[in-house]
PDB file of C-alpha atoms in Angstrom:
ATOM      1  CA  ASP A  16      17.472   2.994 -52.188  1.00 63.00           C
ATOM      2  CA  ALA A  17      17.220   0.090 -49.806  1.00 81.00           C
ATOM      3  CA  GLY A  18      18.546   0.701 -46.329  1.00 93.00           C
ATOM      4  CA  VAL A  19      20.361  -1.729 -44.067  1.00 96.00           C
ATOM      5  CA  ILE A  20      18.378  -4.955 -43.978  1.00 97.00           C
ATOM      6  CA  GLN A  21      18.392  -7.204 -40.943  1.00 97.00           C
ATOM      7  CA  SER A  22      16.788 -10.571 -40.375  1.00 97.00           C
ATOM      8  CA  PRO A  23      15.057 -11.924 -38.486  1.00 97.00           C
ATOM      9  CA  ARG A  24      13.206  -8.981 -36.947  1.00 96.00           C
ATOM     10  CA  HIS A  25      12.190 -11.089 -33.992  1.00 97.00           C
ATOM     11  CA  GLU A  26      13.636 -14.326 -32.687  1.00 97.00           C
ATOM     12  CA  VAL A  27      12.520 -16.335 -29.687  1.00 97.00           C
ATOM     13  CA  THR A  28      14.651 -19.304 -28.806  1.00 97.00           C
ATOM     14  CA  GLU A  29      15.498 -21.543 -25.909  1.00 97.00           C
ATOM     15  CA  MET A  30      18.663 -21.444 -23.906  1.00 97.00           C
ATOM     16  CA  GLY A  31      21.415 -23.477 -25.502  1.00 96.00           C
ATOM     17  CA  GLN A  32      20.208 -23.042 -29.064  1.00 97.00           C
ATOM     18  CA  GLU A  33      22.275 -21.463 -31.805  1.00 97.00           C
ATOM     19  CA  VAL A  34      21.141 -18.063 -33.048  1.00 98.00           C
ATOM     20  CA  THR A  35      22.203 -16.472 -36.313  1.00 98.00           C
ATOM     21  CA  LEU A  36      21.424 -12.858 -37.090  1.00 98.00           C
ATOM     22  CA  ARG A  37      21.912 -11.547 -40.605  1.00 98.00           C
ATOM     23  CA  CYS A  38      22.663  -8.172 -42.095  1.00 98.00           C
ATOM     24  CA  LYS A  39      22.826  -6.732 -45.598  1.00 97.00           C
ATOM     25  CA  PRO A  40      24.523  -3.310 -45.581  1.00 96.00           C
ATOM     26  CA  ILE A  41      23.725  -0.491 -47.953  1.00 94.00           C
ATOM     27  CA  SER A  42      25.332  -1.082 -51.334  1.00 93.00           C
ATOM     28  CA  GLY A  43      28.612   0.772 -51.624  1.00 91.00           C
ATOM     29  CA  HIS A  44      29.161   1.066 -47.891  1.00 91.00           C
ATOM     30  CA  ASN A  45      32.463  -0.424 -46.778  1.00 89.00           C
ATOM     31  CA  SER A  46      32.127  -0.355 -42.979  1.00 91.00           C
ATOM     32  CA  LEU A  47      29.739  -2.517 -41.018  1.00 95.00           C
ATOM     33  CA  PHE A  48      28.993  -2.444 -37.319  1.00 95.00           C
ATOM     34  CA  TRP A  49      27.118  -4.730 -34.931  1.00 97.00           C
ATOM     35  CA  TYR A  50      25.628  -3.151 -31.803  1.00 96.00           C
ATOM     36  CA  ARG A  51      23.643  -4.645 -28.941  1.00 97.00           C
ATOM     37  CA  GLN A  52      21.060  -2.616 -27.044  1.00 96.00           C
ATOM     38  CA  THR A  53      19.748  -3.490 -23.589  1.00 94.00           C
ATOM     39  CA  MET A  54      18.092  -1.448 -20.884  1.00 88.00           C
ATOM     40  CA  MET A  55      20.958  -2.056 -18.496  1.00 87.00           C
ATOM     41  CA  ARG A  56      23.929  -1.426 -20.786  1.00 87.00           C
ATOM     42  CA  GLY A  57      22.542   0.804 -23.517  1.00 90.00           C
ATOM     43  CA  LEU A  58      24.070   0.597 -26.988  1.00 93.00           C
ATOM     44  CA  GLU A  59      27.254  -1.437 -27.003  1.00 93.00           C
ATOM     45  CA  LEU A  60      29.501  -1.863 -30.005  1.00 93.00           C
ATOM     46  CA  LEU A  61      30.234  -5.554 -30.454  1.00 95.00           C
ATOM     47  CA  ILE A  62      32.387  -5.609 -33.575  1.00 95.00           C
ATOM     48  CA  TYR A  63      33.026  -3.659 -36.720  1.00 92.00           C
ATOM     49  CA  PHE A  64      34.363  -4.521 -40.150  1.00 94.00           C
ATOM     50  CA  ASN A  65      36.112  -2.387 -42.717  1.00 91.00           C
ATOM     51  CA  ASN A  66      36.257  -3.760 -46.262  1.00 91.00           C
ATOM     52  CA  ASN A  67      35.032  -7.114 -44.909  1.00 94.00           C
ATOM     53  CA  VAL A  68      37.905  -7.358 -42.419  1.00 94.00           C
ATOM     54  CA  PRO A  69      37.167  -7.364 -38.669  1.00 93.00           C
ATOM     55  CA  ILE A  70      38.904  -4.296 -37.235  1.00 90.00           C
ATOM     56  CA  ASP A  71      37.824  -4.274 -33.603  1.00 89.00           C
ATOM     57  CA  ASP A  72      36.034  -7.114 -31.841  1.00 91.00           C
ATOM     58  CA  SER A  73      36.861  -5.993 -28.317  1.00 90.00           C
ATOM     59  CA  GLY A  74      33.184  -5.567 -27.560  1.00 91.00           C
ATOM     60  CA  MET A  75      32.267  -9.174 -28.288  1.00 94.00           C
ATOM     61  CA  PRO A  76      31.150 -10.501 -24.885  1.00 87.00           C
ATOM     62  CA  GLU A  77      32.729 -13.936 -25.010  1.00 84.00           C
ATOM     63  CA  ASP A  78      33.581 -16.891 -27.166  1.00 90.00           C
ATOM     64  CA  ARG A  79      29.934 -17.751 -27.623  1.00 95.00           C
ATOM     65  CA  PHE A  80      29.673 -14.780 -29.979  1.00 97.00           C
ATOM     66  CA  SER A  81      31.166 -14.760 -33.443  1.00 97.00           C
ATOM     67  CA  ALA A  82      30.732 -12.539 -36.485  1.00 97.00           C
ATOM     68  CA  LYS A  83      31.651 -12.932 -40.106  1.00 97.00           C
ATOM     69  CA  MET A  84      31.532 -10.843 -43.228  1.00 97.00           C
ATOM     70  CA  PRO A  85      32.222 -13.152 -46.175  1.00 96.00           C
ATOM     71  CA  ASN A  86      31.556 -10.417 -48.744  1.00 94.00           C
ATOM     72  CA  ALA A  87      30.651  -6.752 -49.006  1.00 93.00           C
ATOM     73  CA  SER A  88      26.923  -7.400 -48.984  1.00 94.00           C
ATOM     74  CA  PHE A  89      26.441  -9.816 -46.121  1.00 96.00           C
ATOM     75  CA  SER A  90      27.338 -10.274 -42.467  1.00 98.00           C
ATOM     76  CA  THR A  91      26.270 -12.642 -39.726  1.00 98.00           C
ATOM     77  CA  LEU A  92      26.366 -12.523 -35.961  1.00 98.00           C
ATOM     78  CA  LYS A  93      26.165 -15.923 -34.353  1.00 97.00           C
ATOM     79  CA  ILE A  94      25.548 -16.860 -30.717  1.00 97.00           C
ATOM     80  CA  GLN A  95      26.236 -20.454 -29.760  1.00 96.00           C
ATOM     81  CA  PRO A  96      25.032 -21.518 -27.264  1.00 96.00           C
ATOM     82  CA  SER A  97      22.572 -18.768 -26.445  1.00 96.00           C
ATOM     83  CA  GLU A  98      21.760 -17.737 -22.870  1.00 96.00           C
ATOM     84  CA  PRO A  99      18.914 -15.664 -21.395  1.00 96.00           C
ATOM     85  CA  ARG A 100      21.291 -12.761 -20.749  1.00 95.00           C
ATOM     86  CA  ASP A 101      21.819 -12.483 -24.501  1.00 96.00           C
ATOM     87  CA  SER A 102      18.268 -11.201 -24.852  1.00 97.00           C
ATOM     88  CA  ALA A 103      18.547  -7.776 -26.479  1.00 97.00           C
ATOM     89  CA  VAL A 104      18.006  -5.858 -29.673  1.00 97.00           C
ATOM     90  CA  TYR A 105      20.890  -6.349 -32.067  1.00 98.00           C
ATOM     91  CA  PHE A 106      21.494  -3.596 -34.568  1.00 97.00           C
ATOM     92  CA  CYS A 107      23.549  -3.687 -37.708  1.00 97.00           C
ATOM     93  CA  ALA A 108      24.772  -0.409 -39.205  1.00 95.00           C
ATOM     94  CA  SER A 109      26.817   0.536 -42.223  1.00 93.00           C
ATOM     95  CA  ARG A 110      28.758   3.562 -43.349  1.00 89.00           C
ATOM     96  CA  SER A 111      29.988   4.862 -46.667  1.00 82.00           C
ATOM     97  CA  PRO A 112      33.717   5.161 -47.418  1.00 76.00           C
ATOM     98  CA  GLY A 113      35.586   8.124 -45.930  1.00 64.00           C
ATOM     99  CA  GLY A 114      36.797  11.182 -47.788  1.00 48.00           C
ATOM    100  CA  GLY A 115      33.748  13.334 -47.294  1.00 52.00           C
ATOM    101  CA  GLY A 116      30.424  13.627 -45.591  1.00 57.00           C
ATOM    102  CA  THR A 117      29.690  13.287 -41.926  1.00 73.00           C
ATOM    103  CA  GLY A 118      30.380   9.578 -41.698  1.00 77.00           C
ATOM    104  CA  GLU A 119      27.125   8.854 -39.938  1.00 85.00           C
ATOM    105  CA  LEU A 120      25.997   5.295 -39.479  1.00 89.00           C
ATOM    106  CA  PHE A 121      22.882   4.006 -41.182  1.00 92.00           C
ATOM    107  CA  PHE A 122      21.104   1.531 -38.949  1.00 95.00           C
ATOM    108  CA  GLY A 123      18.908  -1.415 -39.718  1.00 95.00           C
ATOM    109  CA  GLU A 124      15.641  -1.893 -37.883  1.00 95.00           C
ATOM    110  CA  GLY A 125      17.214  -4.294 -35.429  1.00 96.00           C
ATOM    111  CA  SER A 126      16.705  -7.925 -34.501  1.00 97.00           C
ATOM    112  CA  ARG A 127      14.958  -8.443 -31.191  1.00 97.00           C
ATOM    113  CA  LEU A 128      16.264 -11.619 -29.577  1.00 98.00           C
ATOM    114  CA  THR A 129      14.579 -13.320 -26.660  1.00 98.00           C
ATOM    115  CA  VAL A 130      16.284 -16.324 -25.111  1.00 97.00           C
ATOM    116  CA  LEU A 131      14.048 -18.292 -22.740  1.00 96.00           C
TER     117      LEU A 131
ATOM    118  CA  ALA B  19      35.986   6.187 -18.037  1.00 58.00           C
ATOM    119  CA  GLN B  20      32.862   7.215 -19.863  1.00 66.00           C
ATOM    120  CA  LYS B  21      33.591   8.670 -23.256  1.00 90.00           C
ATOM    121  CA  ILE B  22      30.103  10.090 -23.722  1.00 94.00           C
ATOM    122  CA  THR B  23      27.953  11.252 -20.815  1.00 95.00           C
ATOM    123  CA  GLN B  24      24.291  12.094 -20.945  1.00 96.00           C
ATOM    124  CA  THR B  25      23.229  13.104 -17.454  1.00 95.00           C
ATOM    125  CA  GLN B  26      19.502  13.514 -18.113  1.00 95.00           C
ATOM    126  CA  PRO B  27      17.689  10.168 -18.082  1.00 93.00           C
ATOM    127  CA  GLY B  28      14.418  11.928 -18.879  1.00 95.00           C
ATOM    128  CA  MET B  29      13.182  15.327 -19.951  1.00 96.00           C
ATOM    129  CA  PHE B  30       9.735  16.853 -20.354  1.00 96.00           C
ATOM    130  CA  VAL B  31       8.857  19.740 -22.614  1.00 97.00           C
ATOM    131  CA  GLN B  32       5.626  21.358 -23.680  1.00 97.00           C
ATOM    132  CA  GLU B  33       4.710  21.402 -27.323  1.00 97.00           C
ATOM    133  CA  LYS B  34       6.133  24.389 -29.243  1.00 97.00           C
ATOM    134  CA  GLU B  35       8.739  25.080 -26.580  1.00 97.00           C
ATOM    135  CA  ALA B  36      12.493  24.596 -27.049  1.00 98.00           C
ATOM    136  CA  VAL B  37      14.439  21.935 -25.154  1.00 98.00           C
ATOM    137  CA  THR B  38      18.136  21.260 -24.641  1.00 98.00           C
ATOM    138  CA  LEU B  39      19.514  17.756 -24.218  1.00 98.00           C
ATOM    139  CA  ASP B  40      22.940  17.614 -22.621  1.00 98.00           C
ATOM    140  CA  CYS B  41      25.978  15.700 -23.803  1.00 97.00           C
ATOM    141  CA  THR B  42      29.574  15.863 -22.633  1.00 97.00           C
ATOM    142  CA  TYR B  43      32.436  13.900 -24.087  1.00 96.00           C
ATOM    143  CA  ASP B  44      35.970  12.925 -23.239  1.00 94.00           C
ATOM    144  CA  THR B  45      38.762  12.580 -25.738  1.00 90.00           C
ATOM    145  CA  SER B  46      42.380  13.612 -26.139  1.00 88.00           C
ATOM    146  CA  ASP B  47      42.258  13.283 -29.907  1.00 87.00           C
ATOM    147  CA  PRO B  48      42.075  16.669 -31.664  1.00 88.00           C
ATOM    148  CA  SER B  49      40.057  15.168 -34.508  1.00 87.00           C
ATOM    149  CA  TYR B  50      36.652  13.770 -33.635  1.00 90.00           C
ATOM    150  CA  GLY B  51      33.028  13.874 -34.658  1.00 91.00           C
ATOM    151  CA  LEU B  52      29.894  14.188 -32.573  1.00 94.00           C
ATOM    152  CA  PHE B  53      26.506  12.810 -33.582  1.00 95.00           C
ATOM    153  CA  TRP B  54      22.951  12.829 -32.316  1.00 97.00           C
ATOM    154  CA  TYR B  55      20.502  10.048 -33.061  1.00 97.00           C
ATOM    155  CA  LYS B  56      16.794   9.746 -32.319  1.00 97.00           C
ATOM    156  CA  GLN B  57      15.155   6.443 -31.412  1.00 96.00           C
ATOM    157  CA  PRO B  58      11.341   6.558 -31.399  1.00 95.00           C
ATOM    158  CA  SER B  59       9.274   3.877 -29.733  1.00 93.00           C
ATOM    159  CA  SER B  60       9.273   1.903 -32.969  1.00 91.00           C
ATOM    160  CA  GLY B  61      12.966   1.242 -32.343  1.00 92.00           C
ATOM    161  CA  GLU B  62      14.808   2.485 -35.401  1.00 92.00           C
ATOM    162  CA  MET B  63      17.854   4.744 -35.053  1.00 94.00           C
ATOM    163  CA  ILE B  64      17.541   8.002 -36.964  1.00 94.00           C
ATOM    164  CA  PHE B  65      20.543  10.253 -37.587  1.00 94.00           C
ATOM    165  CA  LEU B  66      19.800  13.881 -36.723  1.00 96.00           C
ATOM    166  CA  ILE B  67      22.899  16.050 -36.779  1.00 95.00           C
ATOM    167  CA  TYR B  68      26.692  16.018 -36.889  1.00 94.00           C
ATOM    168  CA  GLN B  69      29.434  18.310 -35.576  1.00 94.00           C
ATOM    169  CA  GLY B  70      33.093  17.954 -36.499  1.00 91.00           C
ATOM    170  CA  SER B  71      35.755  19.019 -34.034  1.00 92.00           C
ATOM    171  CA  TYR B  72      37.220  21.479 -36.525  1.00 91.00           C
ATOM    172  CA  ASP B  73      33.915  22.979 -37.574  1.00 91.00           C
ATOM    173  CA  GLN B  74      33.887  26.676 -36.793  1.00 89.00           C
ATOM    174  CA  GLN B  75      30.134  27.029 -36.613  1.00 94.00           C
ATOM    175  CA  ASN B  76      27.504  25.129 -34.682  1.00 96.00           C
ATOM    176  CA  ALA B  77      25.685  22.601 -36.815  1.00 95.00           C
ATOM    177  CA  THR B  78      22.019  23.126 -37.639  1.00 96.00           C
ATOM    178  CA  GLU B  79      19.464  20.882 -39.346  1.00 95.00           C
ATOM    179  CA  GLY B  80      15.976  22.298 -39.459  1.00 97.00           C
ATOM    180  CA  ARG B  81      14.648  22.450 -35.905  1.00 97.00           C
ATOM    181  CA  TYR B  82      17.786  20.768 -34.557  1.00 98.00           C
ATOM    182  CA  SER B  83      20.916  22.642 -33.623  1.00 97.00           C
ATOM    183  CA  LEU B  84      24.030  21.571 -31.810  1.00 97.00           C
ATOM    184  CA  ASN B  85      25.455  23.852 -29.146  1.00 97.00           C
ATOM    185  CA  PHE B  86      29.132  22.927 -29.460  1.00 96.00           C
ATOM    186  CA  GLN B  87      31.375  24.209 -26.689  1.00 96.00           C
ATOM    187  CA  LYS B  88      34.764  22.712 -27.406  1.00 94.00           C
ATOM    188  CA  ALA B  89      36.588  23.990 -24.321  1.00 94.00           C
ATOM    189  CA  ARG B  90      33.900  22.533 -22.084  1.00 95.00           C
ATOM    190  CA  LYS B  91      33.708  19.340 -24.199  1.00 95.00           C
ATOM    191  CA  SER B  92      29.981  19.622 -24.526  1.00 97.00           C
ATOM    192  CA  ALA B  93      27.723  19.060 -27.524  1.00 97.00           C
ATOM    193  CA  ASN B  94      24.169  19.760 -26.449  1.00 98.00           C
ATOM    194  CA  LEU B  95      21.257  19.186 -28.791  1.00 98.00           C
ATOM    195  CA  VAL B  96      18.690  21.961 -29.001  1.00 98.00           C
ATOM    196  CA  ILE B  97      15.270  21.163 -30.413  1.00 98.00           C
ATOM    197  CA  SER B  98      13.233  24.240 -31.195  1.00 96.00           C
ATOM    198  CA  ALA B  99       9.439  24.368 -31.430  1.00 96.00           C
ATOM    199  CA  SER B 100       8.969  20.861 -30.003  1.00 97.00           C
ATOM    200  CA  GLN B 101       6.366  18.616 -31.580  1.00 97.00           C
ATOM    201  CA  LEU B 102       4.555  15.600 -30.155  1.00 97.00           C
ATOM    202  CA  GLY B 103       6.450  13.467 -32.650  1.00 96.00           C
ATOM    203  CA  ASP B 104       9.735  14.473 -31.029  1.00 98.00           C
ATOM    204  CA  SER B 105       8.944  12.187 -28.080  1.00 98.00           C
ATOM    205  CA  ALA B 106      11.703   9.582 -28.244  1.00 97.00           C
ATOM    206  CA  MET B 107      15.063   8.502 -26.878  1.00 97.00           C
ATOM    207  CA  TYR B 108      17.953  10.688 -27.972  1.00 98.00           C
ATOM    208  CA  PHE B 109      21.511   9.422 -28.105  1.00 97.00           C
ATOM    209  CA  CYS B 110      24.734  11.383 -28.338  1.00 97.00           C
ATOM    210  CA  ALA B 111      27.683   9.596 -29.947  1.00 95.00           C
ATOM    211  CA  MET B 112      31.336  10.267 -30.712  1.00 93.00           C
ATOM    212  CA  ARG B 113      33.829   9.057 -33.264  1.00 89.00           C
ATOM    213  CA  GLU B 114      37.439   9.650 -32.327  1.00 78.00           C
ATOM    214  CA  GLY B 115      40.064  10.490 -34.878  1.00 66.00           C
ATOM    215  CA  VAL B 116      40.447   8.854 -38.228  1.00 62.00           C
ATOM    216  CA  VAL B 117      42.114   5.565 -37.346  1.00 58.00           C
ATOM    217  CA  ILE B 118      39.646   4.725 -34.579  1.00 59.00           C
ATOM    218  CA  ASP B 119      36.612   4.433 -36.749  1.00 70.00           C
ATOM    219  CA  LYS B 120      33.877   3.396 -34.383  1.00 81.00           C
ATOM    220  CA  LEU B 121      30.943   5.302 -32.876  1.00 87.00           C
ATOM    221  CA  ILE B 122      30.536   5.189 -29.098  1.00 90.00           C
ATOM    222  CA  PHE B 123      27.097   6.057 -27.736  1.00 93.00           C
ATOM    223  CA  GLY B 124      25.917   7.672 -24.516  1.00 94.00           C
ATOM    224  CA  THR B 125      23.172   6.171 -22.384  1.00 94.00           C
ATOM    225  CA  GLY B 126      20.469   8.341 -23.901  1.00 95.00           C
ATOM    226  CA  THR B 127      17.826  10.821 -22.755  1.00 97.00           C
ATOM    227  CA  ARG B 128      14.129  10.074 -23.002  1.00 97.00           C
ATOM    228  CA  LEU B 129      12.238  13.146 -24.153  1.00 98.00           C
ATOM    229  CA  GLN B 130       8.511  13.456 -23.586  1.00 98.00           C
ATOM    230  CA  VAL B 131       6.640  16.243 -25.352  1.00 97.00           C
ATOM    231  CA  PHE B 132       3.233  17.040 -23.872  1.00 96.00           C
ATOM    232  CA  PRO B 133       0.433  19.147 -25.348  1.00 95.00           C
TER     233      PRO B 133
END
């Protein structure tokens, strides 16, 4: 089975440019999470969706960040305009519906963003 | 306040020895789950082991076991018979309750296994 698929794996852009990160969760999973990882702040939860609906976006840094999940198989995280401090690895993760199991998250390989 | 605390930024262990990675947590919810993930240098996040707050026994998965001490709010990961391939960052994480559905991660511990 395919895991969580993220694209691009690496992105280098200049300050002020728009960045769009994409995620395809595991088929059948109904929860999707976006995390950001930096050396200084570790793994931070940005936003998560349940059944395509944003449940908690309290971790989104500011209005420059937005996330959408138009359907069960696709999500985007957009940064506009990007700034050097946005440089990080962005992970997408998904989880299967509740009612059994451990509820662990399955992570994608991450998108490494560098803003110059 | 920190929900998940990992006080060991780095740990060293010799191959074939056991090592314990510390994790303490803070919650007032009686229902919660505790997770450990491994992140090798390649960057992916690998799920290792899970402990539910109502589980009576400590979780085990192969060489990994979780030393769950509920009263002390600690969930330490024990790796037995360390291997060179165990060198990685290890993250402890918690999910609170049922309604709050998100996983909060600690800052991680970097484990180095030497021959």
